[in-house]
Amino acid sequence: MKIYTKNGDKGQTSLLDKQNIDKDDIRIETYGTADELNAHIALLTCIVPDKNCQTYLKDIAYNLFVIQTQLAVENDSQYAHPLPHLTEENISQLERTID
């Protein structure tokens, strides 16, 4: 299936906040990579039988979505509702899980 936006390509893409950036920008590469990782985590969540491990994987996936959201906007103050941010507690929880 083809999708036509009628905007032309010009080697750029729009972020969530409508800002246009080059498709080879490191932000695009980074959230594409995070998206691929999230796909693998989703698969693992479905096949790992341990419920605690599933919970950890879901937490990691959520945090990756938060990171992707932050990469997709330059300034989130323009939104009516604040976008999620990673906190020190998110990072500490991941470190405790790893330990």
CSV table of N, CA, C and O in Angstrom, one decimal:
chain,number,residue,atom,x,y,z
A,1,MET,N,0.8,-1.2,0.0
A,1,MET,CA,0.0,0.0,0.0
A,1,MET,C,0.9,1.2,0.0
A,1,MET,O,1.8,1.3,0.8
A,2,LYS,N,0.6,2.2,-0.8
A,2,LYS,CA,1.3,3.4,-0.9
A,2,LYS,C,0.5,4.5,-0.2
A,2,LYS,O,-0.7,4.6,-0.3
A,3,ILE,N,1.3,5.4,0.4
A,3,ILE,CA,0.6,6.6,1.1
A,3,ILE,C,1.2,7.8,0.5
A,3,ILE,O,2.5,8.0,0.4
A,4,TYR,N,0.4,8.7,0.1
A,4,TYR,CA,0.9,10.0,-0.5
A,4,TYR,C,0.4,11.1,0.4
A,4,TYR,O,-0.8,11.3,0.6
A,5,THR,N,1.4,11.9,0.8
A,5,THR,CA,1.0,13.1,1.7
A,5,THR,C,0.9,14.4,0.9
A,5,THR,O,0.4,15.4,1.4
A,6,LYS,N,1.3,14.3,-0.4
A,6,LYS,CA,1.3,15.4,-1.3
A,6,LYS,C,2.1,16.6,-0.8
A,6,LYS,O,2.0,17.7,-1.2
A,7,ASN,N,3.1,16.3,0.1
A,7,ASN,CA,4.0,17.3,0.6
A,7,ASN,C,5.4,17.2,-0.1
A,7,ASN,O,6.2,18.1,0.1
A,8,GLY,N,5.6,16.2,-0.8
A,8,GLY,CA,7.0,16.0,-1.4
A,8,GLY,C,7.9,15.5,-0.3
A,8,GLY,O,7.6,15.6,0.9
A,9,ASP,N,9.0,14.9,-0.7
A,9,ASP,CA,9.9,14.3,0.2
A,9,ASP,C,10.9,15.2,0.7
A,9,ASP,O,11.1,15.6,1.8
A,10,LYS,N,11.8,15.6,-0.2
A,10,LYS,CA,12.9,16.6,0.0
A,10,LYS,C,13.8,16.1,1.1
A,10,LYS,O,14.5,16.9,1.8
A,11,GLY,N,13.8,14.8,1.5
A,11,GLY,CA,14.7,14.2,2.4
A,11,GLY,C,14.4,14.6,3.9
A,11,GLY,O,15.2,14.5,4.7
A,12,GLN,N,13.2,15.1,4.1
A,12,GLN,CA,12.8,15.5,5.5
A,12,GLN,C,11.6,14.8,5.9
A,12,GLN,O,10.8,14.2,5.2
A,13,THR,N,11.4,14.8,7.3
A,13,THR,CA,10.2,14.2,7.9
A,13,THR,C,9.7,15.1,9.0
A,13,THR,O,10.5,16.0,9.5
A,14,SER,N,8.5,15.0,9.4
A,14,SER,CA,7.9,15.9,10.5
A,14,SER,C,8.0,15.1,11.8
A,14,SER,O,7.6,13.9,11.9
A,15,LEU,N,8.3,15.9,12.8
A,15,LEU,CA,8.3,15.3,14.2
A,15,LEU,C,6.8,15.5,14.7
A,15,LEU,O,6.0,16.2,14.1
A,16,LEU,N,6.6,15.1,15.9
A,16,LEU,CA,5.3,15.2,16.6
A,16,LEU,C,4.9,16.6,16.7
A,16,LEU,O,3.7,17.0,16.5
A,17,ASP,N,5.8,17.5,16.9
A,17,ASP,CA,5.5,18.9,17.1
A,17,ASP,C,5.5,19.7,15.7
A,17,ASP,O,5.6,20.9,15.7
A,18,LYS,N,5.5,19.0,14.6
A,18,LYS,CA,5.3,19.5,13.3
A,18,LYS,C,6.6,20.1,12.7
A,18,LYS,O,6.7,20.7,11.7
A,19,GLN,N,7.7,20.0,13.5
A,19,GLN,CA,9.0,20.5,13.1
A,19,GLN,C,9.5,19.6,12.0
A,19,GLN,O,9.5,18.3,12.1
A,20,ASN,N,10.1,20.1,10.9
A,20,ASN,CA,10.7,19.3,9.9
A,20,ASN,C,12.2,19.1,10.1
A,20,ASN,O,12.9,20.1,10.4
A,21,ILE,N,12.7,17.9,10.1
A,21,ILE,CA,14.1,17.7,10.2
A,21,ILE,C,14.5,16.6,9.1
A,21,ILE,O,13.7,15.9,8.6
A,22,ASP,N,15.8,16.6,8.9
A,22,ASP,CA,16.3,15.6,7.9
A,22,ASP,C,16.1,14.2,8.3
A,22,ASP,O,16.2,13.9,9.5
A,23,LYS,N,15.8,13.3,7.3
A,23,LYS,CA,15.5,11.9,7.7
A,23,LYS,C,16.8,11.2,8.2
A,23,LYS,O,16.7,10.2,8.9
A,24,ASP,N,18.0,11.8,7.9
A,24,ASP,CA,19.2,11.2,8.4
A,24,ASP,C,19.6,11.8,9.8
A,24,ASP,O,20.7,11.5,10.3
A,25,ASP,N,18.8,12.6,10.4
A,25,ASP,CA,19.0,13.2,11.7
A,25,ASP,C,19.2,12.1,12.7
A,25,ASP,O,18.5,11.1,12.7
A,26,ILE,N,20.1,12.3,13.7
A,26,ILE,CA,20.4,11.3,14.7
A,26,ILE,C,19.1,11.0,15.5
A,26,ILE,O,18.9,9.9,16.0
A,27,ARG,N,18.2,12.0,15.7
A,27,ARG,CA,17.0,11.8,16.4
A,27,ARG,C,16.1,10.7,15.7
A,27,ARG,O,15.5,9.8,16.4
A,28,ILE,N,16.0,10.8,14.4
A,28,ILE,CA,15.2,9.8,13.7
A,28,ILE,C,15.8,8.4,13.8
A,28,ILE,O,15.1,7.5,14.0
A,29,GLU,N,17.1,8.4,13.6
A,29,GLU,CA,17.8,7.1,13.8
A,29,GLU,C,17.6,6.5,15.2
A,29,GLU,O,17.4,5.3,15.4
A,30,THR,N,17.7,7.4,16.2
A,30,THR,CA,17.6,6.9,17.6
A,30,THR,C,16.2,6.4,17.9
A,30,THR,O,16.0,5.3,18.5
A,31,TYR,N,15.1,7.1,17.5
A,31,TYR,CA,13.8,6.6,17.9
A,31,TYR,C,13.4,5.4,17.0
A,31,TYR,O,12.6,4.6,17.4
A,32,GLY,N,14.0,5.3,15.8
A,32,GLY,CA,13.8,4.1,15.0
A,32,GLY,C,14.4,2.9,15.6
A,32,GLY,O,13.8,1.8,15.7
A,33,THR,N,15.6,3.1,16.2
A,33,THR,CA,16.3,2.0,16.9
A,33,THR,C,15.5,1.6,18.1
A,33,THR,O,15.4,0.4,18.4
A,34,ALA,N,15.1,2.6,18.9
A,34,ALA,CA,14.3,2.3,20.1
A,34,ALA,C,13.0,1.6,19.7
A,34,ALA,O,12.6,0.7,20.4
A,35,ASP,N,12.4,1.9,18.6
A,35,ASP,CA,11.2,1.3,18.1
A,35,ASP,C,11.5,-0.2,17.8
A,35,ASP,O,10.7,-1.1,18.2
A,36,GLU,N,12.6,-0.5,17.2
A,36,GLU,CA,13.0,-1.9,16.9
A,36,GLU,C,13.2,-2.6,18.2
A,36,GLU,O,12.8,-3.8,18.3
A,37,LEU,N,13.9,-2.0,19.2
A,37,LEU,CA,14.1,-2.7,20.4
A,37,LEU,C,12.7,-2.9,21.1
A,37,LEU,O,12.5,-4.0,21.7
A,38,ASN,N,11.8,-2.0,21.1
A,38,ASN,CA,10.5,-2.2,21.7
A,38,ASN,C,9.8,-3.4,21.0
A,38,ASN,O,9.0,-4.1,21.7
A,39,ALA,N,9.9,-3.6,19.7
A,39,ALA,CA,9.3,-4.7,19.0
A,39,ALA,C,9.9,-6.0,19.6
A,39,ALA,O,9.1,-7.0,19.8
A,40,HIS,N,11.2,-6.1,19.8
A,40,HIS,CA,11.8,-7.3,20.4
A,40,HIS,C,11.3,-7.5,21.8
A,40,HIS,O,11.0,-8.7,22.2
A,41,ILE,N,11.2,-6.4,22.6
A,41,ILE,CA,10.7,-6.6,23.9
A,41,ILE,C,9.3,-7.1,24.0
A,41,ILE,O,8.9,-7.9,24.8
A,42,ALA,N,8.5,-6.6,23.1
A,42,ALA,CA,7.1,-7.1,23.0
A,42,ALA,C,7.0,-8.6,22.7
A,42,ALA,O,6.2,-9.3,23.3
A,43,LEU,N,7.9,-9.0,21.8
A,43,LEU,CA,7.9,-10.5,21.5
A,43,LEU,C,8.4,-11.2,22.7
A,43,LEU,O,7.8,-12.3,23.1
A,44,LEU,N,9.4,-10.8,23.4
A,44,LEU,CA,9.9,-11.4,24.6
A,44,LEU,C,8.8,-11.5,25.7
A,44,LEU,O,8.6,-12.5,26.3
A,45,THR,N,8.1,-10.4,25.8
A,45,THR,CA,7.0,-10.4,26.8
A,45,THR,C,5.9,-11.5,26.5
A,45,THR,O,5.4,-12.1,27.5
A,46,CYS,N,5.7,-11.8,25.3
A,46,CYS,CA,4.8,-12.8,24.9
A,46,CYS,C,5.3,-14.2,25.1
A,46,CYS,O,4.5,-15.2,25.3
A,47,ILE,N,6.6,-14.4,25.1
A,47,ILE,CA,7.1,-15.8,25.1
A,47,ILE,C,7.8,-16.2,26.5
A,47,ILE,O,8.0,-17.3,26.8
A,48,VAL,N,8.1,-15.2,27.3
A,48,VAL,CA,8.8,-15.4,28.6
A,48,VAL,C,7.7,-15.8,29.6
A,48,VAL,O,6.7,-15.1,29.8
A,49,PRO,N,7.8,-17.0,30.2
A,49,PRO,CA,6.7,-17.5,31.1
A,49,PRO,C,6.7,-16.8,32.4
A,49,PRO,O,5.7,-16.7,33.1
A,50,ASP,N,7.8,-16.2,32.9
A,50,ASP,CA,7.9,-15.6,34.2
A,50,ASP,C,7.2,-14.3,34.2
A,50,ASP,O,7.5,-13.4,33.5
A,51,LYS,N,6.2,-14.2,35.1
A,51,LYS,CA,5.3,-13.0,35.2
A,51,LYS,C,6.1,-11.8,35.7
A,51,LYS,O,5.9,-10.7,35.2
A,52,ASN,N,7.1,-12.0,36.6
A,52,ASN,CA,7.9,-10.9,37.1
A,52,ASN,C,8.8,-10.3,35.9
A,52,ASN,O,8.9,-9.1,35.7
A,53,CYS,N,9.3,-11.2,35.1
A,53,CYS,CA,10.1,-10.8,34.0
A,53,CYS,C,9.2,-10.0,33.0
A,53,CYS,O,9.7,-9.0,32.4
A,54,GLN,N,8.0,-10.5,32.8
A,54,GLN,CA,7.1,-9.8,31.9
A,54,GLN,C,6.8,-8.4,32.3
A,54,GLN,O,6.8,-7.4,31.6
A,55,THR,N,6.7,-8.2,33.7
A,55,THR,CA,6.5,-6.9,34.2
A,55,THR,C,7.7,-6.0,34.0
A,55,THR,O,7.5,-4.8,33.6
A,56,TYR,N,8.9,-6.5,34.2
A,56,TYR,CA,10.1,-5.7,34.0
A,56,TYR,C,10.2,-5.3,32.5
A,56,TYR,O,10.5,-4.2,32.2
A,57,LEU,N,9.9,-6.3,31.6
A,57,LEU,CA,9.9,-6.0,30.2
A,57,LEU,C,8.9,-4.9,29.8
A,57,LEU,O,9.2,-4.0,29.0
A,58,LYS,N,7.7,-5.0,30.3
A,58,LYS,CA,6.7,-4.0,30.1
A,58,LYS,C,7.1,-2.6,30.6
A,58,LYS,O,6.9,-1.6,29.9
A,59,ASP,N,7.8,-2.5,31.7
A,59,ASP,CA,8.3,-1.3,32.3
A,59,ASP,C,9.3,-0.7,31.4
A,59,ASP,O,9.3,0.5,31.1
A,60,ILE,N,10.2,-1.5,30.9
A,60,ILE,CA,11.3,-1.1,30.0
A,60,ILE,C,10.7,-0.5,28.7
A,60,ILE,O,11.0,0.5,28.2
A,61,ALA,N,9.7,-1.3,28.2
A,61,ALA,CA,9.0,-0.8,26.9
A,61,ALA,C,8.3,0.5,27.1
A,61,ALA,O,8.4,1.4,26.3
A,62,TYR,N,7.7,0.7,28.3
A,62,TYR,CA,7.0,2.0,28.5
A,62,TYR,C,8.1,3.1,28.6
A,62,TYR,O,7.9,4.2,28.0
A,63,ASN,N,9.2,2.9,29.2
A,63,ASN,CA,10.2,3.9,29.3
A,63,ASN,C,10.8,4.2,27.9
A,63,ASN,O,11.1,5.4,27.6
A,64,LEU,N,10.9,3.2,27.1
A,64,LEU,CA,11.4,3.5,25.7
A,64,LEU,C,10.4,4.3,25.0
A,64,LEU,O,10.8,5.2,24.2
A,65,PHE,N,9.1,4.1,25.2
A,65,PHE,CA,8.1,5.0,24.5
A,65,PHE,C,8.2,6.4,25.0
A,65,PHE,O,8.1,7.3,24.2
A,66,VAL,N,8.5,6.6,26.3
A,66,VAL,CA,8.7,7.9,26.8
A,66,VAL,C,9.9,8.6,26.2
A,66,VAL,O,9.8,9.7,25.7
A,67,ILE,N,11.0,7.8,26.0
A,67,ILE,CA,12.2,8.4,25.3
A,67,ILE,C,11.9,8.7,23.9
A,67,ILE,O,12.2,9.8,23.4
A,68,GLN,N,11.1,7.9,23.2
A,68,GLN,CA,10.8,8.2,21.8
A,68,GLN,C,9.9,9.4,21.7
A,68,GLN,O,10.1,10.2,20.8
A,69,THR,N,9.0,9.6,22.7
A,69,THR,CA,8.2,10.8,22.7
A,69,THR,C,9.0,12.1,22.8
A,69,THR,O,8.8,13.1,22.1
A,70,GLN,N,10.0,12.0,23.7
A,70,GLN,CA,10.8,13.2,24.0
A,70,GLN,C,11.7,13.4,22.7
A,70,GLN,O,12.0,14.6,22.5
A,71,LEU,N,12.1,12.4,22.0
A,71,LEU,CA,12.9,12.6,20.8
A,71,LEU,C,12.1,13.2,19.7
A,71,LEU,O,12.6,13.9,18.8
A,72,ALA,N,10.8,13.0,19.7
A,72,ALA,CA,9.9,13.4,18.6
A,72,ALA,C,9.4,14.9,18.8
A,72,ALA,O,8.6,15.3,18.0
A,73,VAL,N,9.7,15.5,19.9
A,73,VAL,CA,9.3,16.9,20.1
A,73,VAL,C,10.5,17.8,20.5
A,73,VAL,O,11.4,17.3,21.2
A,74,GLU,N,10.5,19.0,20.0
A,74,GLU,CA,11.6,19.9,20.4
A,74,GLU,C,11.2,20.6,21.7
A,74,GLU,O,12.0,20.8,22.6
A,75,ASN,N,9.9,21.0,21.9
A,75,ASN,CA,9.5,21.7,23.0
A,75,ASN,C,8.1,21.2,23.4
A,75,ASN,O,7.1,21.5,22.7
A,76,ASP,N,7.9,20.5,24.5
A,76,ASP,CA,6.6,19.9,24.8
A,76,ASP,C,5.8,20.9,25.6
A,76,ASP,O,4.7,20.5,26.0
A,77,SER,N,6.2,22.1,25.8
A,77,SER,CA,5.3,23.1,26.6
A,77,SER,C,4.1,23.5,25.8
A,77,SER,O,3.2,24.1,26.3
A,78,GLN,N,4.1,23.2,24.5
A,78,GLN,CA,3.0,23.7,23.6
A,78,GLN,C,1.8,22.8,23.8
A,78,GLN,O,0.7,23.1,23.3
A,79,TYR,N,1.9,21.7,24.5
A,79,TYR,CA,0.8,20.7,24.6
A,79,TYR,C,-0.1,21.0,25.8
A,79,TYR,O,0.4,21.4,26.8
A,80,ALA,N,-1.4,20.8,25.7
A,80,ALA,CA,-2.3,21.1,26.8
A,80,ALA,C,-2.0,20.2,28.0
A,80,ALA,O,-2.1,20.6,29.1
A,81,HIS,N,-1.6,19.0,27.7
A,81,HIS,CA,-1.2,18.1,28.8
A,81,HIS,C,0.3,17.8,28.7
A,81,HIS,O,0.8,17.5,27.6
A,82,PRO,N,1.0,17.8,29.8
A,82,PRO,CA,2.4,17.5,29.8
A,82,PRO,C,2.7,16.1,29.3
A,82,PRO,O,2.0,15.1,29.6
A,83,LEU,N,3.7,16.0,28.4
A,83,LEU,CA,4.2,14.7,27.9
A,83,LEU,C,5.0,14.1,29.0
A,83,LEU,O,5.6,14.7,29.9
A,84,PRO,N,5.0,12.7,29.0
A,84,PRO,CA,5.8,12.0,30.1
A,84,PRO,C,7.3,12.2,30.0
A,84,PRO,O,7.8,12.5,28.9
A,85,HIS,N,7.9,12.2,31.1
A,85,HIS,CA,9.4,12.3,31.1
A,85,HIS,C,9.9,11.2,32.0
A,85,HIS,O,9.2,10.7,32.9
A,86,LEU,N,11.1,10.7,31.7
A,86,LEU,CA,11.8,9.8,32.6
A,86,LEU,C,12.2,10.5,33.8
A,86,LEU,O,12.6,11.7,33.8
A,87,THR,N,12.1,9.8,34.9
A,87,THR,CA,12.5,10.4,36.2
A,87,THR,C,13.7,9.6,36.8
A,87,THR,O,14.1,8.5,36.3
A,88,GLU,N,14.3,10.2,37.8
A,88,GLU,CA,15.4,9.5,38.5
A,88,GLU,C,14.9,8.1,39.0
A,88,GLU,O,15.6,7.1,39.0
A,89,GLU,N,13.6,8.1,39.5
A,89,GLU,CA,13.1,6.8,40.0
A,89,GLU,C,13.0,5.8,38.9
A,89,GLU,O,13.2,4.6,39.1
A,90,ASN,N,12.6,6.2,37.6
A,90,ASN,CA,12.6,5.2,36.5
A,90,ASN,C,14.0,4.6,36.3
A,90,ASN,O,14.1,3.4,36.1
A,91,ILE,N,15.0,5.4,36.4
A,91,ILE,CA,16.4,5.0,36.2
A,91,ILE,C,16.8,4.1,37.4
A,91,ILE,O,17.4,3.0,37.2
A,92,SER,N,16.5,4.5,38.6
A,92,SER,CA,16.8,3.7,39.8
A,92,SER,C,16.1,2.4,39.7
A,92,SER,O,16.7,1.3,40.1
A,93,GLN,N,14.9,2.3,39.3
A,93,GLN,CA,14.1,1.1,39.2
A,93,GLN,C,14.8,0.1,38.2
A,93,GLN,O,14.9,-1.1,38.5
A,94,LEU,N,15.2,0.6,37.1
A,94,LEU,CA,15.9,-0.2,36.1
A,94,LEU,C,17.2,-0.7,36.7
A,94,LEU,O,17.5,-1.9,36.5
A,95,GLU,N,17.9,0.1,37.4
A,95,GLU,CA,19.2,-0.3,38.0
A,95,GLU,C,19.0,-1.4,39.0
A,95,GLU,O,19.7,-2.4,39.1
A,96,ARG,N,17.9,-1.3,39.8
A,96,ARG,CA,17.6,-2.3,40.8
A,96,ARG,C,17.2,-3.6,40.1
A,96,ARG,O,17.6,-4.7,40.6
A,97,THR,N,16.5,-3.5,39.1
A,97,THR,CA,16.1,-4.7,38.3
A,97,THR,C,17.3,-5.4,37.7
A,97,THR,O,17.4,-6.6,37.8
A,98,ILE,N,18.2,-4.6,37.2
A,98,ILE,CA,19.5,-5.2,36.7
A,98,ILE,C,20.3,-5.9,37.8
A,98,ILE,O,20.7,-7.0,37.6
A,99,ASP,N,20.3,-5.3,38.9
A,99,ASP,CA,21.1,-5.8,40.1
A,99,ASP,C,20.4,-7.1,40.5
A,99,ASP,O,21.1,-8.1,40.9
